[in-house]
């Protein structure tokens, strides 16, 4: 697929800003981010992450069931272990690790 524009869109900038704010040891699902922003959906957030997510803590963005980014499982799990992210097997424990976007 050919990209016409390599600069993140305004929506992408908002997604990346949220991802940068996820605290160490916490995660958000793609859908959580869309819901927090009240725009887009999990697929749109996933697209942003696939195009521009390399410069943010991408391992803190997971599927709704807590599974890591496909193809990057080992690296993701290693980072979760280093950050002491609550886990259930090889998934983030969404009950304990989910961040609601509240900074306070």
C-alpha positions as YAML, in Angstrom:
chain: A
units: angstrom
residues:
- id: 1
  name: UNK
  ca: [0.00, 0.00, 0.00]
- id: 2
  name: UNK
  ca: [1.34, 3.41, -0.94]
- id: 3
  name: UNK
  ca: [1.14, 6.22, 1.56]
- id: 4
  name: UNK
  ca: [0.48, 9.66, 0.12]
- id: 5
  name: UNK
  ca: [1.26, 11.54, 3.32]
- id: 6
  name: UNK
  ca: [3.72, 10.41, 5.98]
- id: 7
  name: UNK
  ca: [2.67, 13.02, 8.54]
- id: 8
  name: UNK
  ca: [0.21, 11.87, 11.21]
- id: 9
  name: UNK
  ca: [-3.35, 13.15, 10.81]
- id: 10
  name: UNK
  ca: [-4.91, 15.23, 13.60]
- id: 11
  name: UNK
  ca: [-6.74, 12.08, 14.78]
- id: 12
  name: UNK
  ca: [-3.44, 10.17, 14.77]
- id: 13
  name: UNK
  ca: [-1.80, 12.91, 16.83]
- id: 14
  name: UNK
  ca: [-4.58, 12.60, 19.42]
- id: 15
  name: UNK
  ca: [-4.20, 8.81, 19.54]
- id: 16
  name: UNK
  ca: [-0.43, 9.06, 19.94]
- id: 17
  name: UNK
  ca: [-0.83, 11.66, 22.69]
- id: 18
  name: UNK
  ca: [-3.05, 9.28, 24.67]
- id: 19
  name: UNK
  ca: [-0.61, 6.39, 24.18]
- id: 20
  name: UNK
  ca: [2.27, 8.55, 25.44]
- id: 21
  name: UNK
  ca: [0.29, 9.26, 28.61]
- id: 22
  name: UNK
  ca: [-0.42, 5.60, 29.51]
- id: 23
  name: UNK
  ca: [1.59, 5.06, 32.70]
- id: 24
  name: UNK
  ca: [4.28, 2.41, 32.95]
- id: 25
  name: UNK
  ca: [2.74, -0.89, 34.03]
- id: 26
  name: UNK
  ca: [-0.67, -0.01, 32.59]
- id: 27
  name: UNK
  ca: [-2.39, -0.70, 29.25]
- id: 28
  name: UNK
  ca: [-5.34, 0.48, 27.16]
- id: 29
  name: UNK
  ca: [-7.09, -1.46, 24.44]
- id: 30
  name: UNK
  ca: [-7.53, -0.04, 20.96]
- id: 31
  name: UNK
  ca: [-11.22, 0.39, 21.76]
- id: 32
  name: UNK
  ca: [-10.44, 2.08, 25.09]
- id: 33
  name: UNK
  ca: [-8.44, 4.73, 23.24]
- id: 34
  name: UNK
  ca: [-11.23, 5.33, 20.70]
- id: 35
  name: UNK
  ca: [-13.78, 5.55, 23.52]
- id: 36
  name: UNK
  ca: [-11.56, 7.93, 25.51]
- id: 37
  name: UNK
  ca: [-11.20, 10.18, 22.46]
- id: 38
  name: UNK
  ca: [-14.91, 9.75, 21.56]
- id: 39
  name: UNK
  ca: [-13.95, 9.26, 17.93]
- id: 40
  name: UNK
  ca: [-12.93, 6.47, 15.61]
- id: 41
  name: UNK
  ca: [-12.93, 2.87, 16.68]
- id: 42
  name: UNK
  ca: [-10.49, 0.07, 17.45]
- id: 43
  name: UNK
  ca: [-9.56, -0.42, 13.79]
- id: 44
  name: UNK
  ca: [-8.81, 3.26, 13.27]
- id: 45
  name: UNK
  ca: [-6.65, 3.31, 16.40]
- id: 46
  name: UNK
  ca: [-4.90, 0.15, 15.18]
- id: 47
  name: UNK
  ca: [-4.21, 1.80, 11.84]
- id: 48
  name: UNK
  ca: [-2.67, 4.82, 13.57]
- id: 49
  name: UNK
  ca: [-0.49, 2.53, 15.68]
- id: 50
  name: UNK
  ca: [0.65, 0.51, 12.66]
- id: 51
  name: UNK
  ca: [1.66, 3.65, 10.76]
- id: 52
  name: UNK
  ca: [3.01, 5.95, 13.46]
- id: 53
  name: UNK
  ca: [3.14, 4.02, 16.76]
- id: 54
  name: UNK
  ca: [6.84, 3.15, 16.75]
- id: 55
  name: UNK
  ca: [7.81, 6.29, 18.63]
- id: 56
  name: UNK
  ca: [5.40, 5.83, 21.54]
- id: 57
  name: UNK
  ca: [5.08, 3.02, 24.13]
- id: 58
  name: UNK
  ca: [3.18, 0.80, 21.68]
- id: 59
  name: UNK
  ca: [3.38, -2.24, 24.00]
- id: 60
  name: UNK
  ca: [0.88, -0.51, 26.29]
- id: 61
  name: UNK
  ca: [-1.83, -0.77, 23.59]
- id: 62
  name: UNK
  ca: [-3.45, -4.21, 23.50]
- id: 63
  name: UNK
  ca: [-6.47, -6.07, 22.19]
- id: 64
  name: UNK
  ca: [-9.57, -6.00, 24.42]
- id: 65
  name: UNK
  ca: [-8.68, -9.47, 25.75]
- id: 66
  name: UNK
  ca: [-5.22, -8.29, 26.85]
- id: 67
  name: UNK
  ca: [-3.27, -10.00, 24.10]
- id: 68
  name: UNK
  ca: [-0.23, -8.18, 22.74]
- id: 69
  name: UNK
  ca: [0.38, -6.83, 19.26]
- id: 70
  name: UNK
  ca: [0.62, -9.78, 16.81]
- id: 71
  name: UNK
  ca: [4.16, -10.38, 15.65]
- id: 72
  name: UNK
  ca: [5.65, -8.50, 18.61]
- id: 73
  name: UNK
  ca: [4.52, -10.76, 21.45]
- id: 74
  name: UNK
  ca: [7.97, -11.55, 22.90]
- id: 75
  name: UNK
  ca: [9.12, -7.93, 22.92]
- id: 76
  name: UNK
  ca: [5.80, -6.81, 24.36]
- id: 77
  name: UNK
  ca: [5.82, -9.38, 27.17]
- id: 78
  name: UNK
  ca: [9.44, -8.54, 28.00]
- id: 79
  name: UNK
  ca: [8.52, -4.86, 28.35]
- id: 80
  name: UNK
  ca: [5.45, -5.72, 30.47]
- id: 81
  name: UNK
  ca: [7.62, -7.79, 32.79]
- id: 82
  name: UNK
  ca: [10.15, -4.94, 33.09]
- id: 83
  name: UNK
  ca: [7.32, -2.47, 33.88]
- id: 84
  name: UNK
  ca: [5.59, -4.92, 36.26]
- id: 85
  name: UNK
  ca: [2.38, -4.82, 34.23]
- id: 86
  name: UNK
  ca: [-0.18, -7.17, 35.84]
- id: 87
  name: UNK
  ca: [-0.45, -10.26, 33.64]
- id: 88
  name: UNK
  ca: [-2.50, -13.41, 33.29]
- id: 89
  name: UNK
  ca: [-0.28, -15.86, 31.46]
- id: 90
  name: UNK
  ca: [0.94, -14.07, 28.35]
- id: 91
  name: UNK
  ca: [-1.79, -11.42, 28.39]
- id: 92
  name: UNK
  ca: [-2.19, -8.17, 30.25]
- id: 93
  name: UNK
  ca: [-4.61, -8.62, 33.15]
- id: 94
  name: UNK
  ca: [-7.24, -6.17, 31.92]
- id: 95
  name: UNK
  ca: [-8.97, -6.00, 35.30]
- id: 96
  name: UNK
  ca: [-5.80, -4.79, 37.02]
- id: 97
  name: UNK
  ca: [-3.72, -3.24, 34.22]
- id: 98
  name: UNK
  ca: [-6.34, -1.22, 32.31]
- id: 99
  name: UNK
  ca: [-5.78, 2.55, 32.49]
- id: 100
  name: UNK
  ca: [-8.91, 4.71, 32.32]
- id: 101
  name: UNK
  ca: [-7.15, 7.84, 31.08]
- id: 102
  name: UNK
  ca: [-7.34, 9.61, 34.43]
- id: 103
  name: UNK
  ca: [-4.07, 11.36, 35.23]
- id: 104
  name: UNK
  ca: [-5.06, 12.15, 38.77]
...
